[in-house]
């Protein structure tokens, strides 16, 4: 006798009517960003290094230009002062020369010679006063040395000039050659040296540190 297996109902898929069905929704796919390529990182670092080197080079160039400009300005200032101090000394030397010039004055026209020499001396006296005032304003130390030089000049060279006016002028070539015992300006040497040393010290103090 054949046994008939029990019937098991099969579940059925029930579809909703078409007008009730919603649209099918697609599930979004998330794509993870890929890691940057190693070559891109190296390139960025290289660019950064180049920019840093460029900026550093520009800063160094600017610093060098500023240093050179300051050095040039300082050297120009020292040259200007050197010339002014030399002009002050030149006025002193010109005054001293009149101790000889008065003895060599023309003997045939004494009145005219007195006027000519006195006028030249007046100009030099004015220059000496101007130089003395300027040197004092520029440097107290140099100004003191120059004032002492000018004061002693008036004593020594001025005294020789007064004596030259009293003595007869030279009337021969041999008389133009004035011996040291007639006009002795050697007492001025220490004052000249003191002035020169003061000027050198003042200019040395203005020199850039790398040139000392």
PDB file of C-alpha atoms in Angstrom:
ATOM      1  CA  UNK A   1       0.000   0.000   0.000  1.00  0.00           C
ATOM      2  CA  UNK A   2       1.509   3.325  -1.034  1.00  0.00           C
ATOM      3  CA  UNK A   3       1.835   6.131   1.554  1.00  0.00           C
ATOM      4  CA  UNK A   4       1.016   9.583   0.342  1.00  0.00           C
ATOM      5  CA  UNK A   5       3.229  12.284   1.944  1.00  0.00           C
ATOM      6  CA  UNK A   6       1.503  15.046   3.799  1.00  0.00           C
ATOM      7  CA  UNK A   7       0.953  18.176   1.832  1.00  0.00           C
ATOM      8  CA  UNK A   8       2.871  21.247   2.959  1.00  0.00           C
ATOM      9  CA  UNK A   9       1.588  24.559   1.692  1.00  0.00           C
ATOM     10  CA  UNK A  10       4.185  26.573  -0.284  1.00  0.00           C
ATOM     11  CA  UNK A  11       4.380  30.292   0.699  1.00  0.00           C
ATOM     12  CA  UNK A  12       3.360  32.478  -2.113  1.00  0.00           C
ATOM     13  CA  UNK A  13       4.880  35.861  -2.970  1.00  0.00           C
ATOM     14  CA  UNK A  14       2.153  38.392  -3.033  1.00  0.00           C
ATOM     15  CA  UNK A  15       2.877  41.440  -5.174  1.00  0.00           C
ATOM     16  CA  UNK A  16       1.218  44.711  -4.443  1.00  0.00           C
ATOM     17  CA  UNK A  17      -0.703  46.309  -7.201  1.00  0.00           C
ATOM     18  CA  UNK A  18       1.371  48.339  -9.604  1.00  0.00           C
ATOM     19  CA  UNK A  19      -0.102  51.650  -8.455  1.00  0.00           C
ATOM     20  CA  UNK A  20       1.032  50.913  -4.872  1.00  0.00           C
ATOM     21  CA  UNK A  21       4.565  49.937  -5.662  1.00  0.00           C
ATOM     22  CA  UNK A  22       7.274  52.494  -4.753  1.00  0.00           C
ATOM     23  CA  UNK A  23      10.305  53.207  -6.902  1.00  0.00           C
ATOM     24  CA  UNK A  24      13.241  50.972  -6.415  1.00  0.00           C
ATOM     25  CA  UNK A  25      15.954  52.753  -4.350  1.00  0.00           C
ATOM     26  CA  UNK A  26      19.568  52.217  -5.300  1.00  0.00           C
ATOM     27  CA  UNK A  27      21.961  51.776  -2.395  1.00  0.00           C
ATOM     28  CA  UNK A  28      24.781  54.386  -2.642  1.00  0.00           C
ATOM     29  CA  UNK A  29      28.244  53.056  -2.889  1.00  0.00           C
ATOM     30  CA  UNK A  30      30.845  54.832  -0.739  1.00  0.00           C
ATOM     31  CA  UNK A  31      34.245  54.931  -2.335  1.00  0.00           C
ATOM     32  CA  UNK A  32      37.133  55.543   0.090  1.00  0.00           C
ATOM     33  CA  UNK A  33      39.625  58.184  -1.082  1.00  0.00           C
ATOM     34  CA  UNK A  34      42.822  56.738  -2.227  1.00  0.00           C
ATOM     35  CA  UNK A  35      46.018  57.677  -0.398  1.00  0.00           C
ATOM     36  CA  UNK A  36      48.069  60.417  -2.096  1.00  0.00           C
ATOM     37  CA  UNK A  37      50.810  59.166  -4.249  1.00  0.00           C
ATOM     38  CA  UNK A  38      54.248  59.258  -2.703  1.00  0.00           C
ATOM     39  CA  UNK A  39      55.665  61.233  -5.625  1.00  0.00           C
ATOM     40  CA  UNK A  40      53.227  64.096  -4.933  1.00  0.00           C
ATOM     41  CA  UNK A  41      54.497  64.442  -1.354  1.00  0.00           C
ATOM     42  CA  UNK A  42      58.120  64.564  -2.474  1.00  0.00           C
ATOM     43  CA  UNK A  43      57.296  67.244  -5.046  1.00  0.00           C
ATOM     44  CA  UNK A  44      55.553  69.421  -2.453  1.00  0.00           C
ATOM     45  CA  UNK A  45      58.490  69.151  -0.087  1.00  0.00           C
ATOM     46  CA  UNK A  46      60.890  70.054  -2.887  1.00  0.00           C
ATOM     47  CA  UNK A  47      58.875  73.151  -3.799  1.00  0.00           C
ATOM     48  CA  UNK A  48      58.779  74.223  -0.168  1.00  0.00           C
ATOM     49  CA  UNK A  49      62.531  73.810   0.129  1.00  0.00           C
ATOM     50  CA  UNK A  50      63.134  75.848  -3.021  1.00  0.00           C
ATOM     51  CA  UNK A  51      60.863  78.649  -1.795  1.00  0.00           C
ATOM     52  CA  UNK A  52      62.613  78.715   1.570  1.00  0.00           C
ATOM     53  CA  UNK A  53      66.018  78.887  -0.138  1.00  0.00           C
ATOM     54  CA  UNK A  54      64.818  81.731  -2.386  1.00  0.00           C
ATOM     55  CA  UNK A  55      63.520  83.745   0.561  1.00  0.00           C
ATOM     56  CA  UNK A  56      66.725  83.138   2.492  1.00  0.00           C
ATOM     57  CA  UNK A  57      68.833  84.252  -0.463  1.00  0.00           C
ATOM     58  CA  UNK A  58      66.746  87.421  -0.805  1.00  0.00           C
ATOM     59  CA  UNK A  59      67.176  88.212   2.883  1.00  0.00           C
ATOM     60  CA  UNK A  60      70.940  87.662   2.687  1.00  0.00           C
ATOM     61  CA  UNK A  61      71.191  89.868  -0.409  1.00  0.00           C
ATOM     62  CA  UNK A  62      69.199  92.616   1.321  1.00  0.00           C
ATOM     63  CA  UNK A  63      71.413  92.416   4.407  1.00  0.00           C
ATOM     64  CA  UNK A  64      74.553  92.619   2.265  1.00  0.00           C
ATOM     65  CA  UNK A  65      73.214  95.632   0.351  1.00  0.00           C
ATOM     66  CA  UNK A  66      72.329  97.447   3.570  1.00  0.00           C
ATOM     67  CA  UNK A  67      75.776  96.722   5.009  1.00  0.00           C
ATOM     68  CA  UNK A  68      77.525  97.958   1.871  1.00  0.00           C
ATOM     69  CA  UNK A  69      75.391 101.108   1.792  1.00  0.00           C
ATOM     70  CA  UNK A  70      76.214 101.881   5.414  1.00  0.00           C
ATOM     71  CA  UNK A  71      79.887 101.215   4.794  1.00  0.00           C
ATOM     72  CA  UNK A  72      79.933 103.528   1.781  1.00  0.00           C
ATOM     73  CA  UNK A  73      78.126 106.248   3.722  1.00  0.00           C
ATOM     74  CA  UNK A  74      80.572 105.945   6.614  1.00  0.00           C
ATOM     75  CA  UNK A  75      83.595 106.011   4.333  1.00  0.00           C
ATOM     76  CA  UNK A  76      82.251 109.087   2.573  1.00  0.00           C
ATOM     77  CA  UNK A  77      81.719 110.789   5.925  1.00  0.00           C
ATOM     78  CA  UNK A  78      85.264 109.964   7.031  1.00  0.00           C
ATOM     79  CA  UNK A  79      86.642 111.300   3.727  1.00  0.00           C
ATOM     80  CA  UNK A  80      84.680 114.529   4.174  1.00  0.00           C
ATOM     81  CA  UNK A  81      85.982 115.006   7.717  1.00  0.00           C
ATOM     82  CA  UNK A  82      89.519 114.172   6.643  1.00  0.00           C
ATOM     83  CA  UNK A  83      89.353 116.936   4.028  1.00  0.00           C
ATOM     84  CA  UNK A  84      87.955 119.464   6.500  1.00  0.00           C
ATOM     85  CA  UNK A  85      90.623 118.712   9.103  1.00  0.00           C
ATOM     86  CA  UNK A  86      93.276 119.006   6.395  1.00  0.00           C
ATOM     87  CA  UNK A  87      91.880 122.390   5.317  1.00  0.00           C
ATOM     88  CA  UNK A  88      92.092 123.583   8.912  1.00  0.00           C
ATOM     89  CA  UNK A  89      95.736 122.560   9.065  1.00  0.00           C
ATOM     90  CA  UNK A  90      96.395 124.200   5.687  1.00  0.00           C
ATOM     91  CA  UNK A  91      95.121 127.524   7.020  1.00  0.00           C
ATOM     92  CA  UNK A  92      97.507 127.195   9.960  1.00  0.00           C
ATOM     93  CA  UNK A  93     100.432 126.444   7.615  1.00  0.00           C
ATOM     94  CA  UNK A  94      99.573 129.428   5.403  1.00  0.00           C
ATOM     95  CA  UNK A  95      99.676 131.746   8.390  1.00  0.00           C
ATOM     96  CA  UNK A  96     103.096 130.444   9.378  1.00  0.00           C
ATOM     97  CA  UNK A  97     104.433 131.097   5.889  1.00  0.00           C
ATOM     98  CA  UNK A  98     103.962 134.843   6.336  1.00  0.00           C
ATOM     99  CA  UNK A  99     106.914 134.863   8.715  1.00  0.00           C
ATOM    100  CA  UNK A 100     108.965 134.279   5.557  1.00  0.00           C
ATOM    101  CA  UNK A 101     106.774 136.209   3.095  1.00  0.00           C
ATOM    102  CA  UNK A 102     107.105 139.469   5.028  1.00  0.00           C
ATOM    103  CA  UNK A 103     110.895 139.257   4.852  1.00  0.00           C
ATOM    104  CA  UNK A 104     110.649 138.687   1.095  1.00  0.00           C
ATOM    105  CA  UNK A 105     108.369 141.672   0.454  1.00  0.00           C
ATOM    106  CA  UNK A 106     109.253 144.052  -2.327  1.00  0.00           C
ATOM    107  CA  UNK A 107     111.543 146.826  -1.049  1.00  0.00           C
ATOM    108  CA  UNK A 108     110.687 149.288  -3.826  1.00  0.00           C
ATOM    109  CA  UNK A 109     107.057 149.843  -2.781  1.00  0.00           C
ATOM    110  CA  UNK A 110     106.708 149.281   0.964  1.00  0.00           C
ATOM    111  CA  UNK A 111     103.285 150.910   1.295  1.00  0.00           C
ATOM    112  CA  UNK A 112     101.693 148.731  -1.349  1.00  0.00           C
ATOM    113  CA  UNK A 113     103.350 145.655   0.113  1.00  0.00           C
ATOM    114  CA  UNK A 114     101.981 146.417   3.566  1.00  0.00           C
ATOM    115  CA  UNK A 115      98.468 146.658   2.167  1.00  0.00           C
ATOM    116  CA  UNK A 116      98.829 143.513   0.072  1.00  0.00           C
ATOM    117  CA  UNK A 117     100.260 141.357   2.854  1.00  0.00           C
ATOM    118  CA  UNK A 118      97.856 142.717   5.465  1.00  0.00           C
ATOM    119  CA  UNK A 119      94.874 141.909   3.242  1.00  0.00           C
ATOM    120  CA  UNK A 120      96.077 138.362   2.647  1.00  0.00           C
ATOM    121  CA  UNK A 121      96.643 137.917   6.364  1.00  0.00           C
ATOM    122  CA  UNK A 122      93.142 139.189   7.087  1.00  0.00           C
ATOM    123  CA  UNK A 123      91.639 136.494   4.864  1.00  0.00           C
ATOM    124  CA  UNK A 124      93.695 133.782   6.514  1.00  0.00           C
ATOM    125  CA  UNK A 125      92.740 135.047   9.968  1.00  0.00           C
ATOM    126  CA  UNK A 126      89.077 134.744   8.989  1.00  0.00           C
ATOM    127  CA  UNK A 127      89.648 131.214   7.688  1.00  0.00           C
ATOM    128  CA  UNK A 128      91.399 130.230  10.919  1.00  0.00           C
ATOM    129  CA  UNK A 129      88.498 131.482  13.007  1.00  0.00           C
ATOM    130  CA  UNK A 130      85.991 129.570  10.870  1.00  0.00           C
ATOM    131  CA  UNK A 131      88.034 126.378  10.996  1.00  0.00           C
ATOM    132  CA  UNK A 132      88.516 126.660  14.740  1.00  0.00           C
ATOM    133  CA  UNK A 133      84.771 126.985  15.324  1.00  0.00           C
ATOM    134  CA  UNK A 134      83.967 124.054  13.025  1.00  0.00           C
ATOM    135  CA  UNK A 135      86.588 121.742  14.538  1.00  0.00           C
ATOM    136  CA  UNK A 136      85.270 122.443  18.037  1.00  0.00           C
ATOM    137  CA  UNK A 137      81.744 121.550  16.951  1.00  0.00           C
ATOM    138  CA  UNK A 138      82.895 118.362  15.244  1.00  0.00           C
ATOM    139  CA  UNK A 139      85.036 117.018  18.084  1.00  0.00           C
ATOM    140  CA  UNK A 140      85.856 118.391  21.507  1.00  0.00           C
ATOM    141  CA  UNK A 141      89.188 116.564  21.607  1.00  0.00           C
ATOM    142  CA  UNK A 142      90.289 117.673  18.141  1.00  0.00           C
ATOM    143  CA  UNK A 143      88.944 121.156  18.822  1.00  0.00           C
ATOM    144  CA  UNK A 144      91.078 121.497  21.948  1.00  0.00           C
ATOM    145  CA  UNK A 145      94.194 120.368  20.077  1.00  0.00           C
ATOM    146  CA  UNK A 146      93.497 122.794  17.222  1.00  0.00           C
ATOM    147  CA  UNK A 147      92.845 125.704  19.589  1.00  0.00           C
ATOM    148  CA  UNK A 148      96.138 125.052  21.355  1.00  0.00           C
ATOM    149  CA  UNK A 149      97.902 124.851  17.990  1.00  0.00           C
ATOM    150  CA  UNK A 150      96.443 128.165  16.841  1.00  0.00           C
ATOM    151  CA  UNK A 151      97.246 129.840  20.152  1.00  0.00           C
ATOM    152  CA  UNK A 152     100.882 128.772  20.017  1.00  0.00           C
ATOM    153  CA  UNK A 153     101.012 129.734  16.329  1.00  0.00           C
ATOM    154  CA  UNK A 154     100.090 133.297  17.178  1.00  0.00           C
ATOM    155  CA  UNK A 155     102.879 133.423  19.735  1.00  0.00           C
ATOM    156  CA  UNK A 156     105.644 131.800  17.698  1.00  0.00           C
ATOM    157  CA  UNK A 157     104.798 132.598  14.072  1.00  0.00           C
ATOM    158  CA  UNK A 158     103.130 135.889  15.016  1.00  0.00           C
ATOM    159  CA  UNK A 159     106.235 136.943  16.890  1.00  0.00           C
ATOM    160  CA  UNK A 160     108.404 136.053  13.896  1.00  0.00           C
ATOM    161  CA  UNK A 161     106.113 138.113  11.660  1.00  0.00           C
ATOM    162  CA  UNK A 162     106.339 141.168  13.921  1.00  0.00           C
ATOM    163  CA  UNK A 163     110.107 140.936  13.849  1.00  0.00           C
ATOM    164  CA  UNK A 164     110.055 140.535  10.058  1.00  0.00           C
ATOM    165  CA  UNK A 165     108.197 143.836   9.690  1.00  0.00           C
ATOM    166  CA  UNK A 166     110.879 145.542  11.779  1.00  0.00           C
ATOM    167  CA  UNK A 167     113.812 144.048   9.864  1.00  0.00           C
ATOM    168  CA  UNK A 168     114.732 145.199   6.396  1.00  0.00           C
ATOM    169  CA  UNK A 169     113.325 143.147   3.499  1.00  0.00           C
ATOM    170  CA  UNK A 170     115.577 140.894   1.485  1.00  0.00           C
ATOM    171  CA  UNK A 171     117.247 142.728  -1.391  1.00  0.00           C
ATOM    172  CA  UNK A 172     119.258 139.869  -2.895  1.00  0.00           C
ATOM    173  CA  UNK A 173     118.828 136.235  -3.792  1.00  0.00           C
ATOM    174  CA  UNK A 174     120.960 135.249  -0.825  1.00  0.00           C
ATOM    175  CA  UNK A 175     118.694 137.253   1.479  1.00  0.00           C
ATOM    176  CA  UNK A 176     115.633 135.306   0.301  1.00  0.00           C
ATOM    177  CA  UNK A 177     117.134 132.160   1.814  1.00  0.00           C
ATOM    178  CA  UNK A 178     116.095 132.659   5.447  1.00  0.00           C
ATOM    179  CA  UNK A 179     118.069 130.571   7.959  1.00  0.00           C
ATOM    180  CA  UNK A 180     116.379 128.717  10.886  1.00  0.00           C
ATOM    181  CA  UNK A 181     117.977 130.978  13.454  1.00  0.00           C
ATOM    182  CA  UNK A 182     116.147 133.944  11.885  1.00  0.00           C
ATOM    183  CA  UNK A 183     112.724 132.284  11.745  1.00  0.00           C
ATOM    184  CA  UNK A 184     112.448 129.406  14.192  1.00  0.00           C
ATOM    185  CA  UNK A 185     109.070 127.651  14.155  1.00  0.00           C
ATOM    186  CA  UNK A 186     110.278 124.438  15.770  1.00  0.00           C
ATOM    187  CA  UNK A 187     108.382 125.097  19.047  1.00  0.00           C
ATOM    188  CA  UNK A 188     105.186 124.432  17.067  1.00  0.00           C
ATOM    189  CA  UNK A 189     106.080 120.801  16.284  1.00  0.00           C
ATOM    190  CA  UNK A 190     104.626 119.253  19.463  1.00  0.00           C
ATOM    191  CA  UNK A 191     101.338 121.074  18.884  1.00  0.00           C
ATOM    192  CA  UNK A 192     101.233 119.957  15.272  1.00  0.00           C
ATOM    193  CA  UNK A 193     101.769 116.352  16.357  1.00  0.00           C
ATOM    194  CA  UNK A 194      99.059 116.624  19.017  1.00  0.00           C
ATOM    195  CA  UNK A 195      96.572 117.908  16.437  1.00  0.00           C
ATOM    196  CA  UNK A 196      97.434 115.167  13.944  1.00  0.00           C
ATOM    197  CA  UNK A 197      97.098 112.479  16.605  1.00  0.00           C
ATOM    198  CA  UNK A 198      93.718 113.828  17.697  1.00  0.00           C
ATOM    199  CA  UNK A 199      92.470 113.839  14.099  1.00  0.00           C
ATOM    200  CA  UNK A 200      93.704 110.284  13.507  1.00  0.00           C
ATOM    201  CA  UNK A 201      91.994 109.038  16.672  1.00  0.00           C
ATOM    202  CA  UNK A 202      88.730 110.739  15.715  1.00  0.00           C
ATOM    203  CA  UNK A 203      88.726 109.241  12.220  1.00  0.00           C
ATOM    204  CA  UNK A 204      89.694 105.822  13.575  1.00  0.00           C
ATOM    205  CA  UNK A 205      86.704 105.878  15.910  1.00  0.00           C
ATOM    206  CA  UNK A 206      84.414 106.441  12.915  1.00  0.00           C
ATOM    207  CA  UNK A 207      85.872 103.555  10.914  1.00  0.00           C
ATOM    208  CA  UNK A 208      83.714 100.387  10.529  1.00  0.00           C
ATOM    209  CA  UNK A 209      84.631  97.611  12.950  1.00  0.00           C
ATOM    210  CA  UNK A 210      85.780  95.274  10.141  1.00  0.00           C
ATOM    211  CA  UNK A 211      88.377  97.804   8.930  1.00  0.00           C
ATOM    212  CA  UNK A 212      89.974  98.360  12.338  1.00  0.00           C
TER     213      UNK A 212
END
